[in-house]
Short mmCIF file of C-alpha atoms in Angstrom, two decimals:
data_model
loop_
_atom_site.label_atom_id
_atom_site.label_comp_id
_atom_site.label_asym_id
_atom_site.label_seq_id
_atom_site.Cartn_x
_atom_site.Cartn_y
_atom_site.Cartn_z
CA MET A 1 114.01 54.25 -0.97
CA ILE A 2 110.80 53.26 0.52
CA HIS A 3 109.58 53.98 3.89
CA LEU A 4 106.20 53.10 5.05
CA VAL A 5 104.99 54.85 7.98
CA LEU A 6 102.02 52.91 9.73
CA GLY A 7 99.72 54.09 12.63
CA GLY A 8 96.06 54.55 14.03
CA ALA A 9 93.72 57.36 13.65
CA ARG A 10 95.28 60.55 15.53
CA SER A 11 98.62 58.73 15.98
CA GLY A 12 100.75 61.33 14.47
CA LYS A 13 101.63 59.20 11.36
CA SER A 14 101.23 62.23 8.94
CA ARG A 15 103.09 64.69 11.23
CA TYR A 16 105.97 62.03 11.56
CA GLY A 17 105.89 61.49 8.04
CA GLU A 18 106.19 65.37 7.20
CA ALA A 19 109.35 65.34 9.60
CA LEU A 20 111.08 62.90 7.60
CA VAL A 21 110.23 65.12 4.49
CA ARG A 22 112.26 67.81 6.15
CA GLN A 23 115.04 65.96 6.99
CA TYR A 24 115.54 65.45 3.18
CA THR A 25 114.77 68.76 2.17
CA ALA A 26 117.31 70.15 4.43
CA LEU A 27 119.81 68.04 2.26
CA GLY A 28 118.70 69.60 -0.51
CA PHE A 29 115.78 67.38 -2.04
CA ASP A 30 112.72 68.94 -3.53
CA ALA A 31 109.58 67.56 -1.80
CA CYS A 32 106.02 66.55 -3.56
CA TYR A 33 102.83 65.63 -1.30
CA VAL A 34 100.35 63.09 -2.86
CA ALA A 35 97.19 63.43 -1.29
CA THR A 36 94.77 60.60 -2.05
CA ALA A 37 91.65 62.01 -0.20
CA GLN A 38 88.61 63.55 -1.36
CA ALA A 39 86.72 66.33 0.11
CA LEU A 40 83.12 64.65 -0.46
CA ASP A 41 81.50 66.08 2.60
CA ASP A 42 82.13 68.86 5.02
CA GLU A 43 83.78 66.62 7.78
CA MET A 44 86.54 65.40 5.29
CA ALA A 45 86.76 69.11 3.60
CA THR A 46 87.52 70.18 7.20
CA ARG A 47 90.37 67.53 7.84
CA ILE A 48 91.86 68.45 4.52
CA ALA A 49 91.90 72.12 5.47
CA LYS A 50 93.60 71.31 8.55
CA HIS A 51 96.10 68.94 7.07
CA GLN A 52 96.87 72.22 4.45
CA ALA A 53 97.33 74.58 7.06
CA GLY A 54 99.63 72.68 9.06
CA ARG A 55 102.01 72.30 6.15
CA SER A 56 101.37 75.85 5.20
CA ASP A 57 103.95 76.99 7.63
CA ASP A 58 106.36 73.98 7.80
CA GLY A 59 109.17 75.36 5.93
CA VAL A 60 108.78 72.69 3.12
CA GLU A 61 108.17 74.02 -0.50
CA TRP A 62 105.75 71.42 -1.16
CA GLN A 63 104.60 70.52 -4.80
CA LEU A 64 100.67 69.29 -4.23
CA PHE A 65 99.40 66.59 -6.18
CA GLU A 66 95.83 65.36 -5.63
CA GLU A 67 95.49 61.75 -6.67
CA PRO A 68 92.22 59.34 -5.35
CA LEU A 69 92.81 56.40 -7.80
CA ALA A 70 95.87 56.59 -10.30
CA LEU A 71 98.68 56.66 -7.63
CA THR A 72 100.90 54.02 -9.36
CA ALA A 73 101.07 56.04 -12.47
CA THR A 74 101.51 59.44 -10.31
CA LEU A 75 104.66 58.11 -8.24
CA ALA A 76 106.12 56.59 -11.57
CA ARG A 77 106.03 60.17 -12.96
CA LEU A 78 106.88 62.13 -10.21
CA ALA A 79 109.68 59.92 -8.70
CA LYS A 80 113.31 60.56 -9.50
CA PRO A 81 116.68 61.35 -7.56
CA GLY A 82 116.80 64.12 -5.29
CA ARG A 83 113.09 64.27 -4.82
CA VAL A 84 111.25 62.76 -1.90
CA ILE A 85 107.89 62.01 -2.12
CA LEU A 86 105.23 61.84 0.88
CA VAL A 87 101.94 59.66 -0.10
CA ASP A 88 98.75 60.39 2.47
CA CYS A 89 97.62 57.97 2.74
CA LEU A 90 97.44 54.39 1.32
CA THR A 91 94.21 53.36 3.06
CA LEU A 92 92.19 56.34 1.86
CA TRP A 93 93.70 55.33 -1.91
CA LEU A 94 92.33 51.69 -0.93
CA THR A 95 88.78 53.17 0.07
CA ASN A 96 88.71 54.76 -3.46
CA GLN A 97 89.67 51.65 -5.39
CA LEU A 98 87.36 49.53 -3.43
CA LEU A 99 84.26 51.69 -3.89
CA VAL A 100 84.93 52.78 -7.62
CA SER A 101 85.64 48.72 -8.21
CA ASN A 102 82.17 48.02 -7.18
CA HIS A 103 80.31 50.46 -9.09
CA GLN A 104 82.45 49.51 -12.21
CA VAL A 105 81.60 45.80 -12.05
CA ASN A 106 77.46 46.71 -12.01
CA ASP A 107 78.78 49.20 -15.03
CA GLU A 108 77.45 52.29 -13.31
CA PRO A 109 79.41 55.52 -13.68
CA ALA A 110 81.35 56.21 -10.61
CA PRO A 111 79.30 58.86 -8.47
CA THR A 112 80.77 62.03 -7.43
CA GLU A 113 79.87 61.50 -4.03
CA TRP A 114 79.62 58.27 -1.48
CA SER A 115 77.05 57.55 1.07
CA ALA A 116 76.20 54.54 3.23
CA SER A 117 74.05 53.13 0.66
CA ASP A 118 77.13 52.47 -1.52
CA PHE A 119 78.37 49.78 1.17
CA VAL A 120 76.38 47.20 0.04
CA THR A 121 77.46 43.84 -1.29
CA THR A 122 76.66 42.60 -5.12
CA THR A 123 76.93 39.31 -6.84
CA SER A 124 80.05 41.22 -8.17
CA THR A 125 82.40 41.40 -5.19
CA ASP A 126 84.58 38.47 -6.89
CA LYS A 127 85.25 40.70 -9.81
CA ALA A 128 85.39 43.80 -7.67
CA LEU A 129 88.29 42.03 -5.56
CA ALA A 130 89.78 40.98 -8.77
CA ASN A 131 90.16 44.84 -10.08
CA TRP A 132 91.70 45.85 -6.74
CA GLN A 133 94.29 42.67 -6.56
CA ALA A 134 95.23 43.88 -10.12
CA GLU A 135 95.63 47.47 -9.17
CA LYS A 136 97.60 46.25 -5.68
CA THR A 137 99.96 43.96 -7.82
CA ALA A 138 100.76 46.66 -10.47
CA PHE A 139 101.54 49.46 -7.60
CA VAL A 140 103.46 46.85 -5.24
CA ASP A 141 105.73 45.83 -8.44
CA ALA A 142 106.26 49.61 -9.33
CA LEU A 143 107.46 50.61 -5.83
CA THR A 144 110.61 48.39 -6.30
CA GLU A 145 111.52 50.60 -9.46
CA LEU A 146 110.84 54.40 -8.30
CA GLU A 147 113.86 56.30 -7.76
CA GLY A 148 114.39 59.00 -5.17
CA VAL A 149 112.53 58.47 -1.58
CA VAL A 150 108.99 57.57 -1.16
CA ILE A 151 107.21 58.04 2.38
CA LEU A 152 104.04 56.08 2.39
CA VAL A 153 101.48 56.56 5.35
CA SER A 154 99.09 53.94 6.17
CA ASN A 155 96.33 53.24 8.87
CA GLU A 156 97.02 50.19 11.05
CA VAL A 157 93.46 49.21 11.02
CA GLY A 158 93.38 45.74 12.52
CA SER A 159 93.86 46.42 16.03
CA GLY A 160 90.10 47.27 16.93
CA ILE A 161 87.06 45.36 16.75
CA VAL A 162 85.87 43.35 13.53
CA PRO A 163 83.60 45.77 11.74
CA LEU A 164 79.79 45.42 10.71
CA GLY A 165 79.27 44.77 7.03
CA GLU A 166 81.00 42.88 4.39
CA LEU A 167 82.52 46.01 2.45
CA SER A 168 83.98 46.91 5.84
CA ARG A 169 85.61 43.91 6.89
CA GLN A 170 86.69 43.70 3.46
CA PHE A 171 88.43 47.21 3.91
CA VAL A 172 89.85 45.81 7.04
CA ASP A 173 91.55 43.02 5.42
CA GLU A 174 92.40 44.40 2.06
CA ALA A 175 94.43 47.19 4.20
CA GLY A 176 96.24 44.64 6.38
CA TRP A 177 97.42 42.66 3.18
CA LEU A 178 98.61 45.91 1.51
CA ASN A 179 100.14 47.05 4.50
CA GLN A 180 102.03 43.61 4.72
CA ALA A 181 103.11 43.42 1.09
CA VAL A 182 104.48 47.12 0.92
CA ALA A 183 106.39 46.50 4.34
CA ALA A 184 107.69 43.34 2.80
CA LEU A 185 109.85 45.37 0.11
CA ALA A 186 110.26 48.67 2.11
CA ASP A 187 113.87 49.70 3.10
CA ASN A 188 112.28 51.17 6.60
CA VAL A 189 109.08 50.68 8.20
CA THR A 190 108.02 52.94 11.19
CA LEU A 191 105.04 52.27 13.39
CA VAL A 192 103.71 55.39 15.12
CA ILE A 193 101.64 55.48 18.70
CA ALA A 194 100.94 58.58 20.58
CA GLY A 195 103.28 60.48 18.57
CA LEU A 196 105.93 58.25 19.52
CA PRO A 197 107.81 56.66 16.41
CA LEU A 198 108.87 52.89 16.93
CA ALA A 199 111.10 51.62 14.29
CA LEU A 200 109.80 48.15 12.86
CA LYS A 201 112.52 47.58 10.25
CA PRO A 202 115.43 47.70 10.04
CA LEU A 203 115.32 46.51 13.60
#
């Protein structure tokens, strides 16, 4: 069973996803948390620490897996009957994929830290996008084969202003298309706004 949870920044989507997990653990499911974030600067490290602190006393015995890139393989390995997996979040996974693809096509090693200078376009943009499309296709195809319950948290980023910079606009486009692809096959889709869940699928 696939449940996609969408929402903007600070919408309460992660909290809602965790609440869904508690419903399943109350039924005897074990719980896995797959984190796609990387603590590459102090601000992100603080965000991650807050999320971890919030989960530390929520009554769930989480099994934590940190996977910024190989999400498809990780889910295939972890998913099984009687288990609920929370992935937080798809849009950070997309960010990681786009950035590493843009470096790989230039035959450069992926850096351990990203900076503003990384958000520049290259003549290899088409190849980088092809790498991402292949990764996305493999991910979406794999979702239909997963056992157990998988809850995917993702940002709804298309409701704001059009961002500056080609890679930033590419990110917004790809996030929207990724969300659409996952929503099309998901059993449930929920949009969270101001902490309030709105069921989009099934209606």
